[in-house]
XYZ file of C-alpha atoms in Angstrom:
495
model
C 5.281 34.159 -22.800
C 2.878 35.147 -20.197
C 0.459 32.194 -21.119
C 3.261 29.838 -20.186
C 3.519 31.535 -17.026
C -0.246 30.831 -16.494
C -0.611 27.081 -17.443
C 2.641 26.953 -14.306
C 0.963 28.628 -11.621
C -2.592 26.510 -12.647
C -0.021 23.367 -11.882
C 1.333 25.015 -8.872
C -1.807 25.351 -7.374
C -2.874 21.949 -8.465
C -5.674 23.609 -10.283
C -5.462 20.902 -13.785
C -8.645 22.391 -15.417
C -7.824 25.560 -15.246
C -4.091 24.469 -16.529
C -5.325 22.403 -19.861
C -7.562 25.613 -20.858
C -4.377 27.478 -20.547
C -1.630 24.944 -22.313
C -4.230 24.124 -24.765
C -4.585 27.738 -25.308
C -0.857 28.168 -25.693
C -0.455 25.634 -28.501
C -3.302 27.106 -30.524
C -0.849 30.513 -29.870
C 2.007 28.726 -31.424
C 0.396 26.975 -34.008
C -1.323 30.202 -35.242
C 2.179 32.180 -35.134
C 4.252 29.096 -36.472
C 6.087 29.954 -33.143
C 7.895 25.865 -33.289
C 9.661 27.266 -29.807
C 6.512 27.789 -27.912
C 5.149 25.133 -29.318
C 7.397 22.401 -28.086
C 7.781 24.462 -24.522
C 3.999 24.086 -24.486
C 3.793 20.591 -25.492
C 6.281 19.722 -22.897
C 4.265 21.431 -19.774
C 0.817 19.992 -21.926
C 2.814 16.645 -20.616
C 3.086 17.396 -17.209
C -0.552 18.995 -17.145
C -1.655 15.644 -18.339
C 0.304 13.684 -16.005
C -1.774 15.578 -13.564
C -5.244 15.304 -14.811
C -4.690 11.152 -14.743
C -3.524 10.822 -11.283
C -5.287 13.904 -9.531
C -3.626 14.229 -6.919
C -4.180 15.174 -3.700
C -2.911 18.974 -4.194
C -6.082 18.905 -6.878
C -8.260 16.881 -5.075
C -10.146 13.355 -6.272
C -11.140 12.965 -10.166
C -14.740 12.597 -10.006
C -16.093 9.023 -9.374
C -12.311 8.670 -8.389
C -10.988 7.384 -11.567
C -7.988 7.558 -13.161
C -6.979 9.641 -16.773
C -4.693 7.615 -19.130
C -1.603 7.602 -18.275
C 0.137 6.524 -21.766
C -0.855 10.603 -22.707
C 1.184 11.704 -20.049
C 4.230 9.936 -21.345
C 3.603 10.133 -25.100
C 3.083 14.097 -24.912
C 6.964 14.007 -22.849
C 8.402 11.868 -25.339
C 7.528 13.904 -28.357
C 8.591 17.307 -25.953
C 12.034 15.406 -25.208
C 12.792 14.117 -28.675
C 11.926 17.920 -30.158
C 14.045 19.603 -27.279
C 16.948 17.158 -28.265
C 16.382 18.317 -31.971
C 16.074 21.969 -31.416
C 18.844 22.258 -28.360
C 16.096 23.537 -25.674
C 17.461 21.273 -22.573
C 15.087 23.144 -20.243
C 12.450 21.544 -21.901
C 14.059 18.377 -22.305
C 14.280 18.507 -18.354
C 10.722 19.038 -18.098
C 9.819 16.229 -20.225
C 12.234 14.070 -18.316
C 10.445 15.028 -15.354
C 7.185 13.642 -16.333
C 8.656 10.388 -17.526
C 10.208 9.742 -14.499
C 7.034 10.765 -12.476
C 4.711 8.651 -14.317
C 6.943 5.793 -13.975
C 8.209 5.688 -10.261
C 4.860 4.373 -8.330
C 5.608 1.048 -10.764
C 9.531 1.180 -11.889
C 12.038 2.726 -9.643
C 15.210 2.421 -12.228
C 13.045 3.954 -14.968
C 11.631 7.067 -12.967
C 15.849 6.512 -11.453
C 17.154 6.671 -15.201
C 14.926 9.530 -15.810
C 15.691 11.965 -13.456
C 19.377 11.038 -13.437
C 19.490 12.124 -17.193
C 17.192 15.186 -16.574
C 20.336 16.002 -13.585
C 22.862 15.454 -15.816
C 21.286 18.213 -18.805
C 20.644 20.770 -16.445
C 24.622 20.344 -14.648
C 25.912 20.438 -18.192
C 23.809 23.808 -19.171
C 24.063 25.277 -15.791
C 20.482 25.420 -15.216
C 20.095 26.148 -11.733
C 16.334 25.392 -10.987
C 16.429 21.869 -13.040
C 19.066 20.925 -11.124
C 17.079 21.465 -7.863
C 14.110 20.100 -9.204
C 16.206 16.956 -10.695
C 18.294 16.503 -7.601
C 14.781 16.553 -5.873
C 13.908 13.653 -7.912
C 16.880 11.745 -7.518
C 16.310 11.922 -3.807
C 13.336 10.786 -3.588
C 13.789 7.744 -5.286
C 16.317 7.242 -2.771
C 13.303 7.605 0.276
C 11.733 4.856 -1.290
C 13.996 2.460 -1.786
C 15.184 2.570 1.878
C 14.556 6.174 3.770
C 17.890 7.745 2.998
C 18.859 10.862 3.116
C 21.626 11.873 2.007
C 20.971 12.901 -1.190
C 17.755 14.768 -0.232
C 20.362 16.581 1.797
C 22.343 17.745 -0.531
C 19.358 18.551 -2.807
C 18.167 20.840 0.019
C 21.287 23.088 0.532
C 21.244 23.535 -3.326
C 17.605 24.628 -2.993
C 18.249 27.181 -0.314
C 21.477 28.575 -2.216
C 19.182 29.060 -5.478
C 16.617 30.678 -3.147
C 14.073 27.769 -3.553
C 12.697 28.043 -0.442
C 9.355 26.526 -0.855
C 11.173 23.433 -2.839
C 13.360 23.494 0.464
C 10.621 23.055 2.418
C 9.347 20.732 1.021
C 12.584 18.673 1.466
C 12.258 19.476 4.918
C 8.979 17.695 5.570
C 10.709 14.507 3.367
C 13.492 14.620 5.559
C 10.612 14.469 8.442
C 8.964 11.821 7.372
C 11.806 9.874 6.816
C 13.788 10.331 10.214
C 9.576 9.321 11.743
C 10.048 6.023 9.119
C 13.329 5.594 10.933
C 12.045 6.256 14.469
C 14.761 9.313 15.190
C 12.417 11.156 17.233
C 14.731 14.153 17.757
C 15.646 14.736 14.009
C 12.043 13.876 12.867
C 10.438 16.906 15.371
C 13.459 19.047 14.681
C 12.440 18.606 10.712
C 8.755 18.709 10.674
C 9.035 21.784 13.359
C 11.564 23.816 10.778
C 8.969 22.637 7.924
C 6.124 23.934 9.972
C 7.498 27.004 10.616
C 8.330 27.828 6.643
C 4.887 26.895 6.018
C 3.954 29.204 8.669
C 6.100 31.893 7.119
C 5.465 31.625 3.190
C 2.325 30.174 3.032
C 2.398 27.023 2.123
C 0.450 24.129 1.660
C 3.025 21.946 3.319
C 2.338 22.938 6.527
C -0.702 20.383 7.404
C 1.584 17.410 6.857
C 4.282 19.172 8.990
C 2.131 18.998 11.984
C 0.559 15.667 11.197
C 4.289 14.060 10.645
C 4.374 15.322 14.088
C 1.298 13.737 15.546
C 2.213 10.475 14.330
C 5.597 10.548 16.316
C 3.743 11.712 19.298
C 1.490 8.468 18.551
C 4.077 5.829 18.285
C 5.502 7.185 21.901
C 2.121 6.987 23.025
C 1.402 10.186 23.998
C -1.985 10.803 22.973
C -3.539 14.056 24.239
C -0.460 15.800 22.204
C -1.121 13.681 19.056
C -4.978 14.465 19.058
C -4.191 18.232 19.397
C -1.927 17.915 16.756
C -4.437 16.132 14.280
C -6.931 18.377 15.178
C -4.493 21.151 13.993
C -3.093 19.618 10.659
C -6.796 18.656 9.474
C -7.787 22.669 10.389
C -4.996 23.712 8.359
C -5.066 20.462 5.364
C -8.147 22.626 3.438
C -9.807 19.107 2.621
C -6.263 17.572 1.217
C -7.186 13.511 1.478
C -3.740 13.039 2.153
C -3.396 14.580 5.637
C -6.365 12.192 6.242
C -5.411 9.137 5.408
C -2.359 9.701 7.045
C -3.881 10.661 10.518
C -5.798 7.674 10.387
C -3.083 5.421 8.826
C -0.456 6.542 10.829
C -1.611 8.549 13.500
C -4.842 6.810 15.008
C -4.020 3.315 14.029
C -0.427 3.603 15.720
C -2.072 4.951 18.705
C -4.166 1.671 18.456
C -1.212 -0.362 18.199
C 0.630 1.151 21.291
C -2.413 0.638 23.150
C -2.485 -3.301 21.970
C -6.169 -2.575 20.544
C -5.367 -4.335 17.320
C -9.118 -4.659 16.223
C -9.543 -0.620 16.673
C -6.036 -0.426 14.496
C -7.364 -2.595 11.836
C -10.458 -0.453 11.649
C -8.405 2.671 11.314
C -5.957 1.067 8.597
C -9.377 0.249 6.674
C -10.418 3.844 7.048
C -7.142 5.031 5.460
C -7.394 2.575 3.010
C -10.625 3.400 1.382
C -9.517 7.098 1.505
C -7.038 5.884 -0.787
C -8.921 4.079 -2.965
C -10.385 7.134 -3.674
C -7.473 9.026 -4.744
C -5.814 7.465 -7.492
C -2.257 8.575 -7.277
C -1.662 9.030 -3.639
C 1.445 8.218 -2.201
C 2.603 4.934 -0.935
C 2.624 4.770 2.405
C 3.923 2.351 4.930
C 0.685 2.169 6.607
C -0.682 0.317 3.603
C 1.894 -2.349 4.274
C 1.193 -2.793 7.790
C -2.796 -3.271 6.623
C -2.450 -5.956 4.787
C -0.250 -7.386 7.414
C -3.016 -6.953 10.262
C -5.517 -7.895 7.496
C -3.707 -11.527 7.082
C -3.344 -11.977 11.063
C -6.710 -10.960 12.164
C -8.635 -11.861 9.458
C -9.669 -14.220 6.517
C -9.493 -12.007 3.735
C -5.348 -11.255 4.164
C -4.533 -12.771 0.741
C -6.866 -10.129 -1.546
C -5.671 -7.675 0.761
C -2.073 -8.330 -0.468
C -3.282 -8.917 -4.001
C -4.930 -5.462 -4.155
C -1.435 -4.003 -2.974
C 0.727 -5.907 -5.500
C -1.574 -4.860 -8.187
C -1.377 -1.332 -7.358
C 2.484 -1.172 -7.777
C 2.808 0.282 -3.786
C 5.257 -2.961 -3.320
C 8.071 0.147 -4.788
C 8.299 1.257 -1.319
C 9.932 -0.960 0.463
C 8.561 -0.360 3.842
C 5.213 -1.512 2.348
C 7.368 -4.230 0.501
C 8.587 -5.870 4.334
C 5.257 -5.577 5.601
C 4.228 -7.510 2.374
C 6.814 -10.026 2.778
C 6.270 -10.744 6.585
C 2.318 -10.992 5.970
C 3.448 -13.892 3.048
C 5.983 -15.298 5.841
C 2.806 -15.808 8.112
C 0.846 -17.388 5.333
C 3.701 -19.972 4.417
C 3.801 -20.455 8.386
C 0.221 -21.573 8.489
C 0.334 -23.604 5.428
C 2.906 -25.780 7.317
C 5.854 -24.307 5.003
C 7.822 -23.383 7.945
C 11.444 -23.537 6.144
C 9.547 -21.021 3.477
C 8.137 -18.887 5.938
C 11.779 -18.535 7.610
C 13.106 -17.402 4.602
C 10.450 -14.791 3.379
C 10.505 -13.542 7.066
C 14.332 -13.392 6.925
C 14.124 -11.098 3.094
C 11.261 -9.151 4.534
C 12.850 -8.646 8.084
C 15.777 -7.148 6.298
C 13.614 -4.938 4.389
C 12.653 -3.157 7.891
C 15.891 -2.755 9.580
C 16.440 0.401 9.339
C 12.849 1.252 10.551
C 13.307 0.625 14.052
C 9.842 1.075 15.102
C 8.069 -1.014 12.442
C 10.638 -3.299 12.967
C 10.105 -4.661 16.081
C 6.546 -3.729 16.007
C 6.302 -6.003 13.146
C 8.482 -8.662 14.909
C 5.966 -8.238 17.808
C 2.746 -8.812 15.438
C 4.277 -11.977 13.647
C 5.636 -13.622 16.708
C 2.166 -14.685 17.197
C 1.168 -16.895 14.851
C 4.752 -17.820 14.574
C 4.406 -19.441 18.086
C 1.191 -20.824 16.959
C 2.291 -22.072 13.602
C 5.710 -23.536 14.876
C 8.505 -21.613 12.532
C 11.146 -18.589 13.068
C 12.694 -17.679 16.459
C 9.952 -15.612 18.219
C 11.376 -15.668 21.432
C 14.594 -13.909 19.813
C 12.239 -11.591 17.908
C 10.387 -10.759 21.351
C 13.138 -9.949 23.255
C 14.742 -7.553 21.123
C 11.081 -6.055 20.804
C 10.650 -5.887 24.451
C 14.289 -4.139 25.243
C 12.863 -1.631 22.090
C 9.717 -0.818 23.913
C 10.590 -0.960 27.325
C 13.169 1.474 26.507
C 10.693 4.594 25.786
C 8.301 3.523 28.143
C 5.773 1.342 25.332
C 4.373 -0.084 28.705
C 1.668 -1.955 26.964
C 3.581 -3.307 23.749
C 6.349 -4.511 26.290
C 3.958 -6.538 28.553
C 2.245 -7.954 25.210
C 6.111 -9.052 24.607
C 6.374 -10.858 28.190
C 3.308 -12.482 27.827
C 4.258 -13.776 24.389
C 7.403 -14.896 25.696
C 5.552 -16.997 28.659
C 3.524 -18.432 25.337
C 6.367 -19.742 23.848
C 7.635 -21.323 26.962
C 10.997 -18.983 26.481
C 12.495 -17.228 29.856
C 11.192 -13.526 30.095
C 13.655 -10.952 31.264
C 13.116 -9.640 34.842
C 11.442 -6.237 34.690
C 13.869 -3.716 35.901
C 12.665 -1.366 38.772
C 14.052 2.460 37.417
C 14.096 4.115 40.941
C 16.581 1.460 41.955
C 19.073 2.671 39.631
C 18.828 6.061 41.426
C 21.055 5.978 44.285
C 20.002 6.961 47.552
C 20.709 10.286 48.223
C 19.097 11.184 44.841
C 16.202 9.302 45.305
C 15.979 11.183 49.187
C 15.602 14.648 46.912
C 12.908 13.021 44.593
C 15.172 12.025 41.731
C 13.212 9.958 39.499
C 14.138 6.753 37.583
C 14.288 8.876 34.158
C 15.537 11.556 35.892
C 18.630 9.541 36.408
C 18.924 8.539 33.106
C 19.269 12.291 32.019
C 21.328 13.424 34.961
C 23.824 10.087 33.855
C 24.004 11.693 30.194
C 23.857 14.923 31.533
C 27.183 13.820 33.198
C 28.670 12.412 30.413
C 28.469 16.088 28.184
C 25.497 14.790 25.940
C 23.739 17.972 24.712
C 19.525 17.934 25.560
C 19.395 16.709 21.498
C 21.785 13.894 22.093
C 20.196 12.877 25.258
C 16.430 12.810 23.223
C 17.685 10.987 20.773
C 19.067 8.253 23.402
C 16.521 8.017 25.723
C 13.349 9.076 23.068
C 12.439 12.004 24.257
C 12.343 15.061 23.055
C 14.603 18.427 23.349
C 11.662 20.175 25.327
C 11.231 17.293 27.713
C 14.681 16.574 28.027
C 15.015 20.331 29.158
C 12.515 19.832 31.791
C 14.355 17.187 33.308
C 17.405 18.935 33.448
C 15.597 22.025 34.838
C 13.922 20.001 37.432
C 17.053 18.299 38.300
C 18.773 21.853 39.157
C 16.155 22.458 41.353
C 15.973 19.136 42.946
C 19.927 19.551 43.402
C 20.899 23.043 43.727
C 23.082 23.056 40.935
C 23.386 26.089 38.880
C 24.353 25.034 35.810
C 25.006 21.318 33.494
C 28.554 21.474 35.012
C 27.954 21.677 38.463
C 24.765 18.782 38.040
C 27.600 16.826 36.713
C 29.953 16.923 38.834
C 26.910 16.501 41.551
C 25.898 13.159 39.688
C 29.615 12.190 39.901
C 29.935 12.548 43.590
C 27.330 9.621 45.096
C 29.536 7.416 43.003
C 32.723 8.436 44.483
C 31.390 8.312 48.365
C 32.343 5.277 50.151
């Protein structure tokens, strides 16, 4: 029925009033015609329209005063849809219902929302229903993101999104993806994503192209380069039509990392604070790892760490596990300086494990607690350090990698000698201007590493990479990669 059409595009555009007139309307329709069909297809998106209404999210915008709806509704309405779709063999409505279980449940219980979706997956496979499958395949994947950044499901959900022509679902994915390879720090996949996500958004019109761009600006503030990560804020918050979200992550993610590569922890704090209270005031918005890394700073720098902690425990953002290892190392620092040292080992060691896969907030997070570990007396911080400094030092973090030499000296520990890149560059390449990174790319150049390869080893991106290489043809003479690699070869072979 065209009514039911209606109350879905009202939840597409995140428009909830305007989407309980409309289901509200539609089961007063079925109720009047004894229609028991419509009635449970309306009950089931009545579920989801609810679901919406008590978290407002940021596609609606803020409840007013910021407060939360009830959030039993939500699931009551699904469970009556579900257990009436079971009855009357409707399985596209039990999917829908399924949906909103899971959704309600996964900012506070992963294998619920997990057991959920799985189920909804496993109806729409056995009926052939195309679009539930995306949709529950979606799901799946996602739960997947939070419990450790993977991808591979989200993968496979994506190339069954663009073969049922679910291109804005797709795209979606995309910026997932994005956000996961920037959790991960793969800067070449990460800009490859986010720049394919941008330029669907571009094309169809979405609303996911603001946190395209801004995914982008907050890789482009972790390498420190910050004229391109203003530009890009500047951009995303021009094109976020007041969405909170792209806020709090600029701040959270964007200016507070640029803070943190600049060693300006008191200006990062400030910014973490500023994406905090943004999210205060938007019950339901995602989880974050910046949230994680504010109550970390908020326990180092300052007395009130422990309610910071307490306020994210309470909110159920621990399910992300990124937030989770922040959690766990700002707990590790607390045992440290209650002279618990054995405990603090341990929680550092859980926590520590929690991150390893984030290579950025890793050893950023090595770099932060390595502090007061010194201080306190527990852990290995010299080990921590050094693996932090060879991290930073290796895409030019000039700043964070002194901070880890310095911290070093502090813990009486022997500091690696700082390597000079032009002396790597032999002599008759340094004689023609060949540059220290220059030689880097001209060595993988030489060994048949495409520009994307060479990016994602050195931390660079394709663009930059190709300027190198560009600039090394002139430099040389070469015409193409194969005769720049057989000139790299031939210093190496003079006598």
């Amino acid at each position: 029925p065209i009514v039911l059409g209606l109350v879905r595009a009202a939840i597409l555009s995140g428009c909830w009033d305007t989407a309980a007139e409309r289901v509200a309307q539609a089961r007063r329709l079925a109720e009047e015609a004894g229609d028991d069909e419509l009635g449970v297809r309306a009950l089931a998106l009545a579920a989801h329209v609810a679901l919406g209404l008590a978290l407002r999210t940021p596609a609606g915008g803020p409840a007013a005063g910021g407060a939360a709806g009830d959030l039993g509704e939500p699931v009551a309405l699904a469970g009556e849809a579900l257990a009436a779709a079971e009855r009357m063999g409707l399985p596209e409505v039990a999917c829908e219902a399924l949906e909103v279980i899971g959704r309600e449940a996964r900012p506070r219980d992963l294998a619920t929302a997990e057991a959920a979706f799985q189920q909804a997956l496993e109806i729409a496979e056995r009926h052939e229903l195309t679009l539930w499958r995306v949709r529950a395949l979606h799901e799946v994947a996602t739960i997947d993101l939070l419990r450790g950044h993977r991808t591979e499901r989200l993968v496979e959900a994506r190339a069954a999104a663009v073969q049922a022509g679910a291109l804005a679902t797709a795209t979606m994915m995309d910026l997932q993806m994005a956000k996961a390879f920037l959790a991960r720090f793969e800067p070449d996949r990460c800009l490859e994503t986010a720049r394919r996500c941008e330029a669907a958004s571009r094309r169809y019109g979405l609303d996911t192209l603001a946190q395209a761009v801004v995914t982008q600006a907050c890789l482009l503030a972790q390498l420190g380069r910050e004229q391109e990560m203003e530009e890009r804020i500047a951009e995303a918050l021009a094109a976020a039509d007041g969405d909170p979200d792209v806020l709090m992550v600029a701040w959270g993610q964007g200016h507070a990392f640029r803070s943190l590569v600049r060693e300006d922890f008191d200006r990062a704090l400030a910014d973490l604070d500023r994406a905090m209270e943004l999210a205060r005031s938007v019950p339901g918005s995602p989880t974050r790892p910046y949230r994680g890394l504010w109550a970390l700073l908020r326990v180092i720098l300052r007395s009130d760490g422990e309610a910071a902690l307490a306020e994210l425990r309470a909110s159920g953002a621990t399910g992300n596990h990124a937030i989770a290892g922040y959690v766990g190392l700002a707990d590790a620092v607390l045992l440290g300086r209650a002279g618990r040292p054995r405990q603090a080992e341990a929680a550092f060691a859980d926590a520590d494990a929690m991150l390893h896969e984030l290579r950025w907030f890793s050893h950023h997070a090595r770099r932060l607690v390595a502090a007061p570990a010194i201080e306190d007396g527990w852990g290995a911080p010299a080990a921590w350090l050094r693996e932090a400094l060879e991290f930073f030092t290796g895409f030019g973090a000039g700043r964070v990698a002194s901070a880890c030499r310095a911290l070093l000296r502090k813990a009486g520990a022997s500091v690696p000698r700082r390597l000079d890149a032009s002396a790597a560059v032999p002599e008759r390449l340094r004689a023609l201007g060949v540059t220290g990174r220059e030689m880097e790319v001209l060595t993988l150049v030489a060994e048949g590493l495409s520009n994307a390869r060479i990016g994602e080893r050195l931390f660079l991106s394709p663009r930059t990479v190709e300027r190198h290489v560009g600039s090394l043809l002139a430099r040389t003479g070469a015409a193409n990669r194969t005769e720049l690699a057989a000139f790299a070869a031939a210093p190496a072979r003079s006598p």
